[in-house]
Amino acid sequence: MNNWSELIQASNYTTLDSQSAAAEGRPLRLCTLDHKCVLDVIGPDCKTFLQGQLTCDLDEVSTTQWRLGAHCNHKGRMLSSFRASALGEEHIRLILRQNISANAHKALAKYAIFSKAELTLNADCIGLGLHGQGAPDQLQAWQLQAPAEGHCSEQNGIQVLNISDDRFEIWADREQIKNLLDQLKSEPVLVDNGYWRLLDIRAGIAEVEAGVEESIIPQMLNFNELGGINYQKGCYTGQEIIARMQYRGNLKRHTVRLVNTKDTVAESQLSSGRELFGADSTQAVGELVNVATSAEGIEALAVVKDNASQNALALSPDGPWNFTVEPLPYAIT
């Protein structure tokens, strides 16, 4: 049992699934981020160590600014992806998917042997998502700063990240999160993590999770468009492959957003890494990365061959071709 489930069972909080929450049209939605976790890297060498491992520039990561990033193997394939921020000169925080956290920790820790940096999966730190036009006002009511988009803040151990103008992540220990919820004027209504996953999908922000580890390079997840790769920072694990792909321009797969409003297939059957097929080929043309359910049906982010990304896709070579490609909120340059 995790911290969130214990907190909900010990309280009178009402929980909704993501479809019910979308239908309610509330000005503020609070979301349990129990599909994510915190990997803290602490010590005098934390920035230097991570600079030699991650795709983002750690000089751009601070107590007031977060960056998207990835850790890759020597072939440039992603072991993990995360949002990186700092809680001081000797404390870097990586927020990543729970279901890859143990492997991500192990993969980074083996390079930290000769550095003064300690890596810890911080099980005491849990995340609360805020979304809607009422989110900045709620932060103010809690006497927490509402940072600008792409920025973060920290007060008394409570960290706030602005993901977009009306979407924030709050990370703190269980008692601090409980205290924030208890301060709400009415009984808190919490949405399950499917709602947050859906928002990330609609924003075109893909995350490495179990099923696609070590199969995708960062450019395939459009990380070059999202600021998750710095090509001037110097060497890091997998850098040669990633830079070659950028400067030779021979990448033929990118992340697309898919919507399926026709199938009744359950989200649980659409695991990360499941193959996708086009109508004109018996060979797979892509794979699912992240999946969530909406009131309209199934929505997903998938890595798909560029020459197949304009057509309807299916989970089988025989169809049905019910996954249609929808526009991303940013351009692929």
Coordinates of C-alpha atoms in Angstrom, one line a residue:
M1 CA 0.0 0.0 0.0
N2 CA 1.5 3.4 -1.0
N3 CA 1.3 6.7 0.8
W4 CA -1.6 8.0 -1.4
S5 CA -3.8 4.9 -0.8
E6 CA -3.1 5.1 3.0
L7 CA -3.9 8.8 3.0
I8 CA -7.2 8.4 1.1
Q9 CA -8.3 5.4 3.3
A10 CA -7.7 7.4 6.5
S11 CA -9.7 10.4 5.3
N12 CA -13.1 11.5 3.9
Y13 CA -11.7 12.5 0.5
T14 CA -13.8 11.6 -2.5
T15 CA -12.0 10.1 -5.5
L16 CA -13.2 10.1 -9.1
D17 CA -11.9 8.4 -12.2
S18 CA -10.6 10.6 -15.0
Q19 CA -13.7 10.4 -17.2
S20 CA -16.0 11.5 -14.3
A21 CA -13.7 14.4 -13.5
A22 CA -13.7 15.6 -17.1
A23 CA -17.5 15.6 -17.2
E24 CA -17.8 17.6 -14.0
G25 CA -16.1 20.7 -15.4
R26 CA -14.7 21.9 -12.1
P27 CA -12.5 25.0 -12.1
L28 CA -10.0 23.1 -10.1
R29 CA -9.1 19.5 -10.2
L30 CA -6.8 17.8 -7.7
C31 CA -5.0 14.7 -8.9
T32 CA -3.2 11.9 -7.2
L33 CA 0.2 11.5 -8.9
D34 CA 0.8 8.0 -7.6
H35 CA 2.1 6.8 -11.0
K36 CA 5.2 9.0 -10.4
C37 CA 7.9 9.1 -7.8
V38 CA 11.0 11.0 -6.7
L39 CA 14.6 10.1 -7.2
D40 CA 16.8 12.4 -5.1
V41 CA 20.5 12.8 -5.9
I42 CA 22.3 14.5 -3.0
G43 CA 25.9 15.4 -2.4
P44 CA 28.6 17.9 -3.5
D45 CA 29.1 16.1 -6.8
C46 CA 25.4 15.7 -7.7
K47 CA 25.4 18.2 -10.6
T48 CA 28.8 17.2 -12.0
F49 CA 27.8 13.5 -11.9
L50 CA 24.5 14.0 -13.5
Q51 CA 25.9 16.3 -16.2
G52 CA 27.9 13.4 -17.5
Q53 CA 24.8 11.1 -17.6
L54 CA 21.7 13.1 -18.7
T55 CA 20.6 14.7 -21.9
C56 CA 19.6 18.0 -20.3
D57 CA 22.0 20.7 -19.2
L58 CA 22.2 20.6 -15.4
D59 CA 23.5 24.2 -15.4
E60 CA 19.9 25.1 -16.5
V61 CA 18.4 23.2 -13.6
S62 CA 17.9 25.2 -10.4
T63 CA 15.6 25.8 -7.4
T64 CA 13.5 28.1 -9.7
Q65 CA 13.7 26.2 -13.1
W66 CA 13.0 22.6 -14.1
R67 CA 14.0 20.8 -17.3
L68 CA 12.8 17.7 -19.1
G69 CA 15.6 15.2 -19.5
A70 CA 16.5 11.5 -20.1
H71 CA 19.1 9.0 -19.1
C72 CA 20.3 6.8 -21.9
N73 CA 22.5 3.7 -22.4
H74 CA 25.6 3.8 -24.6
K75 CA 23.4 3.2 -27.7
G76 CA 21.4 6.4 -27.0
R77 CA 18.3 4.4 -26.0
M78 CA 16.3 5.8 -23.1
L79 CA 16.5 4.1 -19.7
S80 CA 14.3 6.8 -18.1
S81 CA 12.8 10.2 -18.6
F82 CA 12.0 12.8 -16.0
R83 CA 11.5 16.4 -14.9
A84 CA 14.7 17.6 -13.2
S85 CA 14.8 20.3 -10.6
A86 CA 17.0 21.4 -7.7
L87 CA 16.4 21.9 -4.0
G88 CA 19.8 23.4 -3.3
E89 CA 23.3 23.3 -4.7
E90 CA 23.8 19.7 -3.5
H91 CA 20.3 18.3 -4.2
I92 CA 18.9 17.4 -7.6
R93 CA 15.4 15.9 -7.9
L94 CA 14.3 13.7 -10.7
I95 CA 10.5 13.0 -11.0
L96 CA 9.8 9.9 -13.1
R97 CA 7.4 7.0 -13.7
Q98 CA 7.0 4.7 -10.7
N99 CA 7.1 1.5 -12.8
I100 CA 10.6 2.1 -14.0
S101 CA 12.0 3.7 -10.8
A102 CA 13.9 0.7 -9.5
N103 CA 15.7 0.1 -12.8
A104 CA 16.3 3.9 -13.3
H105 CA 17.9 4.1 -9.8
K106 CA 20.1 1.1 -10.5
A107 CA 21.2 2.3 -13.9
L108 CA 22.3 5.7 -12.6
A109 CA 23.8 4.4 -9.3
K110 CA 26.3 2.2 -11.0
Y111 CA 28.0 5.4 -12.5
A112 CA 28.0 7.2 -9.1
I113 CA 30.5 4.9 -7.4
F114 CA 33.4 7.4 -7.7
S115 CA 31.3 10.5 -7.1
K116 CA 30.2 12.2 -3.9
A117 CA 26.6 11.8 -4.7
E118 CA 24.0 9.5 -3.1
L119 CA 20.9 8.4 -5.0
T120 CA 17.7 7.6 -3.1
L121 CA 14.1 6.7 -4.2
N122 CA 12.2 9.0 -1.8
A123 CA 9.1 7.0 -0.9
D124 CA 8.1 9.6 1.7
C125 CA 7.6 12.3 -1.0
I126 CA 4.3 12.1 -2.9
G127 CA 2.8 14.3 -5.7
L128 CA -0.4 16.2 -5.9
G129 CA -1.5 17.6 -9.3
L130 CA -3.5 20.8 -9.7
H131 CA -5.3 21.7 -12.9
G132 CA -7.7 24.4 -14.0
Q133 CA -8.2 28.1 -13.9
G134 CA -8.5 28.0 -10.1
A135 CA -5.1 26.4 -9.6
P136 CA -3.1 29.6 -9.1
D137 CA -5.7 30.9 -6.7
Q138 CA -5.5 27.7 -4.7
L139 CA -1.7 27.9 -4.4
Q140 CA -2.1 31.5 -3.2
A141 CA -4.7 30.3 -0.6
W142 CA -2.1 27.8 0.6
Q143 CA 0.5 30.6 0.7
L144 CA 2.5 28.9 -1.9
Q145 CA 4.2 30.6 -4.8
A146 CA 2.7 30.0 -8.3
P147 CA 5.9 29.9 -10.5
A148 CA 5.8 30.7 -14.2
E149 CA 5.6 28.0 -16.8
G150 CA 8.8 25.8 -16.8
H151 CA 9.7 27.2 -13.4
C152 CA 9.5 25.8 -9.9
S153 CA 9.6 27.0 -6.3
E154 CA 10.1 25.5 -2.8
Q155 CA 8.8 26.6 0.5
N156 CA 9.2 24.7 3.8
G157 CA 9.9 21.5 2.0
I158 CA 6.9 21.8 -0.4
Q159 CA 8.0 22.0 -4.0
V160 CA 5.8 23.4 -6.8
L161 CA 6.4 22.9 -10.5
N162 CA 4.5 24.7 -13.2
I163 CA 3.9 22.3 -16.1
S164 CA 1.8 24.7 -18.0
D165 CA 0.0 28.0 -17.2
D166 CA -2.9 26.2 -15.3
R167 CA -1.2 22.9 -14.4
F168 CA 1.0 22.4 -11.4
E169 CA 2.7 19.5 -9.6
I170 CA 3.2 19.7 -5.8
W171 CA 5.7 17.4 -4.2
A172 CA 6.0 17.1 -0.4
D173 CA 5.8 14.5 2.3
R174 CA 2.5 12.7 3.2
E175 CA 1.7 14.9 6.2
Q176 CA 2.3 18.1 4.3
I177 CA 0.0 17.0 1.4
K178 CA -2.6 16.0 4.0
N179 CA -2.4 19.4 5.6
L180 CA -2.9 21.1 2.2
L181 CA -6.0 19.0 1.5
D182 CA -7.4 19.6 5.0
Q183 CA -7.2 23.3 4.4
L184 CA -9.6 23.2 1.5
K185 CA -13.0 24.7 2.3
S186 CA -15.0 21.8 1.1
E187 CA -14.4 18.0 1.1
P188 CA -11.5 17.4 -1.4
V189 CA -12.3 15.7 -4.6
L190 CA -9.4 13.8 -6.0
V191 CA -9.0 12.5 -9.6
D192 CA -7.0 9.3 -10.3
N193 CA -3.7 9.5 -12.1
G194 CA -5.4 8.7 -15.4
Y195 CA -6.4 12.3 -15.7
W196 CA -2.8 13.6 -15.4
R197 CA -1.6 11.0 -17.9
L198 CA -4.3 12.2 -20.3
L199 CA -3.2 15.8 -19.9
D200 CA 0.4 14.8 -20.7
I201 CA -0.8 12.9 -23.7
R202 CA -2.7 15.9 -25.0
A203 CA 0.3 18.1 -24.4
G204 CA 2.5 15.7 -26.4
I205 CA 4.8 15.0 -23.5
A206 CA 5.7 11.3 -23.6
E207 CA 7.3 9.5 -20.7
V208 CA 9.4 6.4 -20.6
E209 CA 7.6 3.7 -18.7
A210 CA 7.8 -0.1 -18.4
G211 CA 7.5 -1.7 -21.8
V212 CA 9.6 0.8 -23.8
E213 CA 12.8 1.0 -21.7
E214 CA 15.9 0.9 -23.9
S215 CA 13.9 0.9 -27.2
I216 CA 13.6 4.6 -28.0
I217 CA 16.1 7.5 -28.5
P218 CA 15.1 10.9 -27.1
Q219 CA 14.4 12.5 -30.5
M220 CA 11.8 9.8 -31.1
L221 CA 9.9 11.2 -28.1
N222 CA 10.3 14.7 -29.6
F223 CA 12.6 15.7 -26.7
N224 CA 14.5 18.0 -29.1
E225 CA 11.2 20.0 -29.5
L226 CA 10.5 20.0 -25.8
G227 CA 13.8 21.2 -24.5
G228 CA 14.9 17.8 -23.2
I229 CA 18.2 17.7 -25.1
N230 CA 21.1 20.1 -25.0
Y231 CA 23.5 19.7 -27.9
Q232 CA 26.1 22.1 -26.6
K233 CA 26.6 20.8 -23.0
G234 CA 29.3 18.2 -23.8
C235 CA 29.7 14.5 -23.4
Y236 CA 27.2 12.2 -21.6
T237 CA 26.3 8.6 -21.9
G238 CA 24.7 8.0 -25.3
Q239 CA 25.6 11.5 -26.5
E240 CA 27.5 10.4 -29.7
I241 CA 24.5 8.5 -31.0
I242 CA 22.0 11.2 -30.1
A243 CA 24.2 14.0 -31.7
R244 CA 24.7 11.9 -34.8
M245 CA 21.0 11.4 -35.2
Q246 CA 20.4 15.2 -34.9
Y247 CA 23.1 16.4 -37.3
R248 CA 22.8 13.8 -39.9
G249 CA 19.0 14.2 -40.0
N250 CA 18.2 10.6 -40.6
L251 CA 15.5 10.1 -37.9
K252 CA 12.5 8.4 -39.5
R253 CA 10.2 8.0 -36.4
H254 CA 8.6 10.5 -34.1
T255 CA 5.9 10.6 -31.4
V256 CA 2.4 11.2 -32.6
R257 CA -0.9 11.6 -30.7
L258 CA -3.5 9.0 -31.4
V259 CA -7.2 8.8 -30.6
N260 CA -9.5 5.8 -30.8
T261 CA -13.2 6.6 -30.4
K262 CA -14.5 3.4 -32.0
D263 CA -13.0 0.4 -30.2
T264 CA -14.2 -0.9 -26.8
V265 CA -10.8 -2.3 -26.0
A266 CA -9.8 -1.7 -22.3
E267 CA -6.9 0.6 -21.5
S268 CA -5.4 -2.3 -19.5
Q269 CA -5.0 -4.2 -22.8
L270 CA -3.1 -1.4 -24.4
S271 CA 0.3 -1.8 -22.7
S272 CA 3.3 0.4 -23.3
G273 CA 5.3 -1.1 -26.1
R274 CA 2.4 -2.8 -27.9
E275 CA 2.9 -2.7 -31.7
L276 CA 0.9 -0.7 -34.2
F277 CA 0.2 -1.6 -37.8
G278 CA -0.7 0.3 -41.0
A279 CA -3.2 -0.8 -43.6
D280 CA -0.6 -1.3 -46.2
S281 CA 2.0 -3.4 -44.3
T282 CA 2.1 -6.6 -42.3
Q283 CA 5.1 -5.2 -40.4
A284 CA 4.7 -3.0 -37.3
V285 CA 5.1 0.7 -38.1
G286 CA 5.2 1.9 -34.5
E287 CA 4.6 1.2 -30.8
L288 CA 2.5 2.6 -28.0
V289 CA 4.3 4.6 -25.4
N290 CA 1.7 6.1 -23.0
V291 CA -2.1 5.4 -23.0
A292 CA -5.0 6.9 -21.1
T293 CA -8.8 6.8 -21.2
S294 CA -11.0 9.9 -21.9
A295 CA -14.7 10.4 -22.3
E296 CA -14.2 10.1 -26.0
G297 CA -12.3 6.8 -25.9
I298 CA -8.6 5.8 -25.9
E299 CA -5.9 8.5 -26.3
A300 CA -2.2 7.7 -26.6
L301 CA 1.2 8.8 -27.6
A302 CA 3.1 6.4 -29.9
V303 CA 6.4 6.4 -31.8
V304 CA 5.4 5.8 -35.4
K305 CA 7.3 5.8 -38.7
D306 CA 7.0 9.2 -40.4
N307 CA 5.7 7.6 -43.7
A308 CA 2.9 5.9 -41.8
S309 CA 1.9 8.7 -39.4
Q310 CA -0.7 10.3 -41.7
N311 CA -2.9 7.1 -41.9
A312 CA -5.1 5.3 -39.5
L313 CA -3.4 2.6 -37.4
A314 CA -4.4 -0.6 -35.8
L315 CA -3.3 -3.1 -33.1
S316 CA -3.3 -5.9 -35.6
P317 CA -2.1 -6.3 -39.2
D318 CA -5.8 -7.2 -40.0
G319 CA -7.2 -4.0 -38.4
P320 CA -9.6 -2.5 -37.5
W321 CA -7.9 0.8 -38.4
N322 CA -9.5 2.8 -35.5
F323 CA -6.5 4.8 -34.2
T324 CA -6.4 8.2 -36.0
V325 CA -3.5 10.7 -35.7
E326 CA -4.4 14.0 -34.1
P327 CA -2.3 17.2 -34.1
L328 CA 0.3 17.9 -31.5
P329 CA 0.3 21.3 -29.7
Y330 CA 3.8 21.9 -31.1
A331 CA 5.5 21.6 -34.5
I332 CA 8.0 18.9 -35.5
T333 CA 10.9 20.8 -37.1

